């Protein structure tokens, strides 16, 4: 079961990926993925096209979403897997989260303007395949285009990460709401890329404990954002908290991602993969 090539977190043009949903699915299939979830940020729009393409190819497909959450002073991402995309509370909740993005994008554009970078809002909007979902990734692509930085990673480092001139604080969903929407829609909840959060060991423990209390199911142990040491560290935490484990590329596009679809390392054999509950 752990050897299954599952990829349970990736993006399309419905959020900040660069490939349309159908192309993401074709690429996953070509890469040998056996179980795929599309998990666009705060958005379900890409799921019908992806599901249809997966069915045409005979690839097992799981409808998903990646919800932006504010917790303590951090932004966390909670992935929902196997959600019912017609669930009204989930649809309404995601609409509310997306609703904050326009104002935030305008503020990011204004902050960049203050340091002399003109037209960033309009530039980011041009990169956004979904006008309701302007992400920092779209700003980053525009800043690379106009030669501010040589790649997207450097843009984040110097302009868009917390504490940098183009970063603006924003309040996303609560952890409680995100879990309620996912569980209410019949889904499994997964903490995405835990190694990316700037939390102390004690705070990470509090997060995992609270997540479990709220019905959380799994954490991404193997993912594009983790190095080998982090994979082992989060495997230990999954055991400690009795959480299942997920495997995820977090693919955004061929030019844009550290690892391709289906290329996240396998899970340690003793962990329970979250897909035991999905297939
Ligand atoms: P947002 O939801 O608008 O805050 O944008 C977050 C997105 O920006 C993430 O989902 C990634 O696609 C991208 N991102 C965040 N940090 C980095 C980074 N250091 N390097 C490259 N992309 C990043
Ligand atoms: Mn993204
Ligand atoms: Mn994420
Ligand atoms: Mn993601």
mmCIF file of N, CA and C in Angstrom, residues 76-163:
data_model
loop_
_atom_site.group_PDB
_atom_site.id
_atom_site.type_symbol
_atom_site.label_atom_id
_atom_site.label_comp_id
_atom_site.label_asym_id
_atom_site.label_seq_id
_atom_site.Cartn_x
_atom_site.Cartn_y
_atom_site.Cartn_z
ATOM 1 N N UNK A 76 -1.206 28.762 7.556
ATOM 2 C CA UNK A 76 -1.066 27.319 7.369
ATOM 3 C C UNK A 76 -1.920 26.909 6.177
ATOM 4 N N UNK A 77 -1.580 25.805 5.567
ATOM 5 C CA UNK A 77 -2.394 25.259 4.497
ATOM 6 C C UNK A 77 -2.931 23.890 4.902
ATOM 7 N N UNK A 78 -4.247 23.754 4.830
ATOM 8 C CA UNK A 78 -4.891 22.486 5.165
ATOM 9 C C UNK A 78 -5.506 21.913 3.895
ATOM 10 N N UNK A 79 -5.060 20.719 3.542
ATOM 11 C CA UNK A 79 -5.571 20.049 2.347
ATOM 12 C C UNK A 79 -6.784 19.200 2.734
ATOM 13 N N UNK A 80 -7.834 19.298 1.935
ATOM 14 C CA UNK A 80 -9.006 18.434 2.079
ATOM 15 C C UNK A 80 -9.007 17.438 0.934
ATOM 16 N N UNK A 81 -9.156 16.153 1.255
ATOM 17 C CA UNK A 81 -9.120 15.093 0.224
ATOM 18 C C UNK A 81 -10.430 14.313 0.220
ATOM 19 N N UNK A 82 -10.922 14.013 -0.965
ATOM 20 C CA UNK A 82 -12.157 13.227 -1.053
ATOM 21 C C UNK A 82 -13.371 14.026 -0.630
ATOM 22 N N UNK A 83 -13.283 15.339 -0.773
ATOM 23 C CA UNK A 83 -14.414 16.215 -0.421
ATOM 24 C C UNK A 83 -15.493 16.095 -1.498
ATOM 25 N N UNK A 84 -16.733 16.349 -1.075
ATOM 26 C CA UNK A 84 -17.840 16.431 -2.024
ATOM 27 C C UNK A 84 -17.877 17.860 -2.567
ATOM 28 N N UNK A 85 -17.531 18.039 -3.852
ATOM 29 C CA UNK A 85 -17.430 19.406 -4.389
ATOM 30 C C UNK A 85 -18.769 20.121 -4.516
ATOM 31 N N UNK A 86 -19.878 19.423 -4.232
ATOM 32 C CA UNK A 86 -21.177 20.105 -4.286
ATOM 33 C C UNK A 86 -21.648 20.513 -2.886
ATOM 34 N N UNK A 87 -20.830 20.261 -1.868
ATOM 35 C CA UNK A 87 -21.238 20.591 -0.496
ATOM 36 C C UNK A 87 -21.362 22.107 -0.308
ATOM 37 N N UNK A 88 -22.540 22.544 0.119
ATOM 38 C CA UNK A 88 -22.812 23.996 0.130
ATOM 39 C C UNK A 88 -21.987 24.771 1.142
ATOM 40 N N UNK A 89 -21.794 24.196 2.334
ATOM 41 C CA UNK A 89 -21.018 24.916 3.354
ATOM 42 C C UNK A 89 -19.562 25.065 2.912
ATOM 43 N N UNK A 90 -19.026 24.039 2.275
ATOM 44 C CA UNK A 90 -17.647 24.113 1.760
ATOM 45 C C UNK A 90 -17.561 25.176 0.660
ATOM 46 N N UNK A 91 -18.500 25.144 -0.267
ATOM 47 C CA UNK A 91 -18.502 26.114 -1.371
ATOM 48 C C UNK A 91 -18.573 27.540 -0.824
ATOM 49 N N UNK A 92 -19.465 27.752 0.150
ATOM 50 C CA UNK A 92 -19.635 29.103 0.719
ATOM 51 C C UNK A 92 -18.391 29.524 1.493
ATOM 52 N N UNK A 93 -17.809 28.590 2.236
ATOM 53 C CA UNK A 93 -16.608 28.903 3.011
ATOM 54 C C UNK A 93 -15.457 29.295 2.101
ATOM 55 N N UNK A 94 -15.265 28.533 1.027
ATOM 56 C CA UNK A 94 -14.161 28.839 0.108
ATOM 57 C C UNK A 94 -14.403 30.180 -0.593
ATOM 58 N N UNK A 95 -15.659 30.469 -0.920
ATOM 59 C CA UNK A 95 -15.979 31.758 -1.565
ATOM 60 C C UNK A 95 -15.580 32.902 -0.638
ATOM 61 N N UNK A 96 -15.825 32.699 0.652
ATOM 62 C CA UNK A 96 -15.463 33.726 1.639
ATOM 63 C C UNK A 96 -13.937 33.899 1.702
ATOM 64 N N UNK A 97 -13.209 32.811 1.705
ATOM 65 C CA UNK A 97 -11.743 32.911 1.762
ATOM 66 C C UNK A 97 -11.206 33.594 0.495
ATOM 67 N N UNK A 98 -11.715 33.178 -0.654
ATOM 68 C CA UNK A 98 -11.270 33.811 -1.920
ATOM 69 C C UNK A 98 -11.588 35.295 -1.942
ATOM 70 N N UNK A 99 -12.721 35.639 -1.312
ATOM 71 C CA UNK A 99 -13.188 37.032 -1.320
ATOM 72 C C UNK A 99 -12.160 38.009 -0.782
ATOM 73 N N UNK A 100 -11.297 37.550 0.102
ATOM 74 C CA UNK A 100 -10.289 38.444 0.662
ATOM 75 C C UNK A 100 -9.110 38.678 -0.278
ATOM 76 N N UNK A 101 -8.998 37.893 -1.334
ATOM 77 C CA UNK A 101 -7.760 37.922 -2.130
ATOM 78 C C UNK A 101 -7.601 39.181 -2.971
ATOM 79 N N UNK A 102 -8.744 39.725 -3.477
ATOM 80 C CA UNK A 102 -8.638 40.913 -4.331
ATOM 81 C C UNK A 102 -8.054 42.100 -3.580
ATOM 82 N N UNK A 103 -8.624 42.341 -2.386
ATOM 83 C CA UNK A 103 -8.152 43.466 -1.576
ATOM 84 C C UNK A 103 -6.691 43.265 -1.196
ATOM 85 N N UNK A 104 -6.342 42.041 -0.876
ATOM 86 C CA UNK A 104 -4.952 41.736 -0.507
ATOM 87 C C UNK A 104 -4.023 41.979 -1.684
ATOM 88 N N UNK A 105 -4.432 41.527 -2.875
ATOM 89 C CA UNK A 105 -3.590 41.717 -4.059
ATOM 90 C C UNK A 105 -3.375 43.215 -4.314
ATOM 91 N N UNK A 106 -4.431 44.002 -4.137
ATOM 92 C CA UNK A 106 -4.298 45.451 -4.342
ATOM 93 C C UNK A 106 -3.286 46.024 -3.352
ATOM 94 N N UNK A 107 -3.317 45.523 -2.109
ATOM 95 C CA UNK A 107 -2.366 46.016 -1.096
ATOM 96 C C UNK A 107 -0.934 45.581 -1.435
ATOM 97 N N UNK A 108 -0.771 44.367 -1.921
ATOM 98 C CA UNK A 108 0.569 43.932 -2.328
ATOM 99 C C UNK A 108 1.073 44.830 -3.464
ATOM 100 N N UNK A 109 0.177 45.086 -4.439
ATOM 101 C CA UNK A 109 0.545 45.955 -5.565
ATOM 102 C C UNK A 109 0.973 47.334 -5.077
ATOM 103 N N UNK A 110 0.228 47.872 -4.094
ATOM 104 C CA UNK A 110 0.534 49.211 -3.567
ATOM 105 C C UNK A 110 1.879 49.219 -2.836
ATOM 106 N N UNK A 111 2.145 48.168 -2.079
ATOM 107 C CA UNK A 111 3.428 48.093 -1.353
ATOM 108 C C UNK A 111 4.603 48.015 -2.335
ATOM 109 N N UNK A 112 4.433 47.260 -3.408
ATOM 110 C CA UNK A 112 5.511 47.144 -4.399
ATOM 111 C C UNK A 112 5.702 48.477 -5.129
ATOM 112 N N UNK A 113 4.605 49.152 -5.375
ATOM 113 C CA UNK A 113 4.626 50.485 -5.996
ATOM 114 C C UNK A 113 5.487 51.439 -5.142
ATOM 115 N N UNK A 114 5.328 51.333 -3.811
ATOM 116 C CA UNK A 114 6.071 52.217 -2.892
ATOM 117 C C UNK A 114 7.576 52.046 -3.011
ATOM 118 N N UNK A 115 8.016 50.841 -3.422
ATOM 119 C CA UNK A 115 9.465 50.671 -3.592
ATOM 120 C C UNK A 115 9.851 50.767 -5.069
ATOM 121 N N UNK A 116 8.938 51.328 -5.851
ATOM 122 C CA UNK A 116 9.299 51.665 -7.232
ATOM 123 C C UNK A 116 8.977 50.616 -8.278
ATOM 124 N N UNK A 117 8.254 49.550 -7.878
ATOM 125 C CA UNK A 117 7.887 48.531 -8.871
ATOM 126 C C UNK A 117 6.473 48.827 -9.361
ATOM 127 N N UNK A 118 6.388 49.271 -10.586
ATOM 128 C CA UNK A 118 5.099 49.720 -11.129
ATOM 129 C C UNK A 118 4.328 48.581 -11.777
ATOM 130 N N UNK A 119 3.005 48.682 -11.712
ATOM 131 C CA UNK A 119 2.132 47.797 -12.503
ATOM 132 C C UNK A 119 2.116 46.351 -12.053
ATOM 133 N N UNK A 120 2.533 46.084 -10.803
ATOM 134 C CA UNK A 120 2.615 44.678 -10.363
ATOM 135 C C UNK A 120 1.226 44.043 -10.231
ATOM 136 N N UNK A 121 0.242 44.820 -9.760
ATOM 137 C CA UNK A 121 -1.102 44.244 -9.610
ATOM 138 C C UNK A 121 -1.619 43.775 -10.976
ATOM 139 N N UNK A 122 -1.533 44.666 -11.962
ATOM 140 C CA UNK A 122 -2.027 44.324 -13.300
ATOM 141 C C UNK A 122 -1.199 43.162 -13.876
ATOM 142 N N UNK A 123 0.101 43.199 -13.618
ATOM 143 C CA UNK A 123 0.974 42.126 -14.107
ATOM 144 C C UNK A 123 0.591 40.783 -13.500
ATOM 145 N N UNK A 124 0.356 40.764 -12.181
ATOM 146 C CA UNK A 124 -0.034 39.518 -11.504
ATOM 147 C C UNK A 124 -1.375 39.041 -12.034
ATOM 148 N N UNK A 125 -2.297 39.973 -12.228
ATOM 149 C CA UNK A 125 -3.630 39.593 -12.723
ATOM 150 C C UNK A 125 -3.531 38.938 -14.098
ATOM 151 N N UNK A 126 -2.587 39.380 -14.915
ATOM 152 C CA UNK A 126 -2.415 38.762 -16.238
ATOM 153 C C UNK A 126 -1.955 37.310 -16.128
ATOM 154 N N UNK A 127 -1.184 37.006 -15.093
ATOM 155 C CA UNK A 127 -0.719 35.619 -14.910
ATOM 156 C C UNK A 127 -1.785 34.721 -14.284
ATOM 157 N N UNK A 128 -2.803 35.333 -13.668
ATOM 158 C CA UNK A 128 -3.798 34.531 -12.948
ATOM 159 C C UNK A 128 -4.796 33.934 -13.931
ATOM 160 N N UNK A 129 -4.853 32.592 -13.996
ATOM 161 C CA UNK A 129 -5.811 31.924 -14.879
ATOM 162 C C UNK A 129 -7.230 32.067 -14.367
ATOM 163 N N UNK A 130 -7.344 32.325 -13.064
ATOM 164 C CA UNK A 130 -8.648 32.473 -12.419
ATOM 165 C C UNK A 130 -8.652 33.846 -11.758
ATOM 166 N N UNK A 131 -9.451 34.794 -12.278
ATOM 167 C CA UNK A 131 -9.403 36.165 -11.751
ATOM 168 C C UNK A 131 -9.746 36.253 -10.261
ATOM 169 N N UNK A 132 -10.457 35.243 -9.742
ATOM 170 C CA UNK A 132 -10.817 35.249 -8.318
ATOM 171 C C UNK A 132 -9.655 34.777 -7.454
ATOM 172 N N UNK A 133 -8.561 34.391 -8.085
ATOM 173 C CA UNK A 133 -7.505 33.786 -7.297
ATOM 174 C C UNK A 133 -6.121 34.309 -7.662
ATOM 175 N N UNK A 134 -5.883 35.564 -7.289
ATOM 176 C CA UNK A 134 -4.546 36.119 -7.494
ATOM 177 C C UNK A 134 -3.705 35.728 -6.278
ATOM 178 N N UNK A 135 -2.594 35.053 -6.560
ATOM 179 C CA UNK A 135 -1.724 34.528 -5.505
ATOM 180 C C UNK A 135 -0.375 35.248 -5.573
ATOM 181 N N UNK A 136 0.379 35.134 -4.509
ATOM 182 C CA UNK A 136 1.737 35.710 -4.542
ATOM 183 C C UNK A 136 2.562 35.071 -5.655
ATOM 184 N N UNK A 137 2.237 33.822 -5.998
ATOM 185 C CA UNK A 137 2.974 33.161 -7.086
ATOM 186 C C UNK A 137 2.807 33.942 -8.393
ATOM 187 N N UNK A 138 1.640 34.545 -8.613
ATOM 188 C CA UNK A 138 1.425 35.331 -9.841
ATOM 189 C C UNK A 138 2.252 36.625 -9.810
ATOM 190 N N UNK A 139 2.308 37.254 -8.638
ATOM 191 C CA UNK A 139 3.194 38.431 -8.509
ATOM 192 C C UNK A 139 4.631 38.026 -8.804
ATOM 193 N N UNK A 140 5.020 36.873 -8.268
ATOM 194 C CA UNK A 140 6.414 36.435 -8.427
ATOM 195 C C UNK A 140 6.747 36.241 -9.901
ATOM 196 N N UNK A 141 5.830 35.640 -10.646
ATOM 197 C CA UNK A 141 6.102 35.393 -12.076
ATOM 198 C C UNK A 141 6.245 36.720 -12.821
ATOM 199 N N UNK A 142 5.400 37.690 -12.462
ATOM 200 C CA UNK A 142 5.508 38.995 -13.131
ATOM 201 C C UNK A 142 6.832 39.682 -12.778
ATOM 202 N N UNK A 143 7.243 39.596 -11.520
ATOM 203 C CA UNK A 143 8.500 40.251 -11.120
ATOM 204 C C UNK A 143 9.715 39.616 -11.807
ATOM 205 N N UNK A 144 9.626 38.321 -12.059
ATOM 206 C CA UNK A 144 10.691 37.670 -12.844
ATOM 207 C C UNK A 144 10.640 38.186 -14.282
ATOM 208 N N UNK A 145 9.432 38.266 -14.834
ATOM 209 C CA UNK A 145 9.264 38.730 -16.231
ATOM 210 C C UNK A 145 9.913 40.101 -16.436
ATOM 211 N N UNK A 146 9.730 41.017 -15.478
ATOM 212 C CA UNK A 146 10.266 42.374 -15.677
ATOM 213 C C UNK A 146 11.700 42.499 -15.164
ATOM 214 N N UNK A 147 12.294 41.374 -14.781
ATOM 215 C CA UNK A 147 13.721 41.371 -14.478
ATOM 216 C C UNK A 147 14.095 41.836 -13.082
ATOM 217 N N UNK A 148 13.125 41.870 -12.159
ATOM 218 C CA UNK A 148 13.417 42.283 -10.782
ATOM 219 C C UNK A 148 14.269 41.211 -10.081
ATOM 220 N N UNK A 149 13.953 39.958 -10.349
ATOM 221 C CA UNK A 149 14.731 38.833 -9.797
ATOM 222 C C UNK A 149 14.904 37.802 -10.907
ATOM 223 N N UNK A 150 15.854 36.877 -10.677
ATOM 224 C CA UNK A 150 16.118 35.913 -11.757
ATOM 225 C C UNK A 150 15.182 34.714 -11.716
ATOM 226 N N UNK A 151 14.608 34.432 -10.562
ATOM 227 C CA UNK A 151 13.616 33.346 -10.499
ATOM 228 C C UNK A 151 12.622 33.601 -9.361
ATOM 229 N N UNK A 152 11.568 32.772 -9.386
ATOM 230 C CA UNK A 152 10.458 32.939 -8.440
ATOM 231 C C UNK A 152 10.942 32.802 -6.994
ATOM 232 N N UNK A 153 11.833 31.867 -6.763
ATOM 233 C CA UNK A 153 12.351 31.658 -5.416
ATOM 234 C C UNK A 153 12.991 32.943 -4.883
ATOM 235 N N UNK A 154 13.792 33.597 -5.706
ATOM 236 C CA UNK A 154 14.444 34.843 -5.289
ATOM 237 C C UNK A 154 13.448 35.972 -5.043
ATOM 238 N N UNK A 155 12.371 36.001 -5.830
ATOM 239 C CA UNK A 155 11.350 37.037 -5.584
ATOM 240 C C UNK A 155 10.779 36.865 -4.182
ATOM 241 N N UNK A 156 10.470 35.611 -3.809
ATOM 242 C CA UNK A 156 9.933 35.391 -2.470
ATOM 243 C C UNK A 156 10.945 35.817 -1.414
ATOM 244 N N UNK A 157 12.175 35.423 -1.626
ATOM 245 C CA UNK A 157 13.227 35.727 -0.660
ATOM 246 C C UNK A 157 13.352 37.238 -0.403
ATOM 247 N N UNK A 158 13.269 38.034 -1.462
ATOM 248 C CA UNK A 158 13.563 39.461 -1.326
ATOM 249 C C UNK A 158 12.340 40.363 -1.289
ATOM 250 N N UNK A 159 11.208 39.886 -1.803
ATOM 251 C CA UNK A 159 10.057 40.791 -1.937
ATOM 252 C C UNK A 159 8.754 40.301 -1.320
ATOM 253 N N UNK A 160 8.494 38.995 -1.332
ATOM 254 C CA UNK A 160 7.122 38.549 -1.015
ATOM 255 C C UNK A 160 6.993 37.740 0.272
ATOM 256 N N UNK A 161 8.122 37.310 0.842
ATOM 257 C CA UNK A 161 8.040 36.558 2.098
ATOM 258 C C UNK A 161 7.757 37.535 3.233
ATOM 259 N N UNK A 162 7.312 36.990 4.338
ATOM 260 C CA UNK A 162 7.014 37.812 5.499
ATOM 261 C C UNK A 162 8.219 38.666 5.885
ATOM 262 N N UNK A 163 7.950 39.941 6.158
ATOM 263 C CA UNK A 163 9.028 40.848 6.540
ATOM 264 C C UNK A 163 9.652 41.562 5.352
#
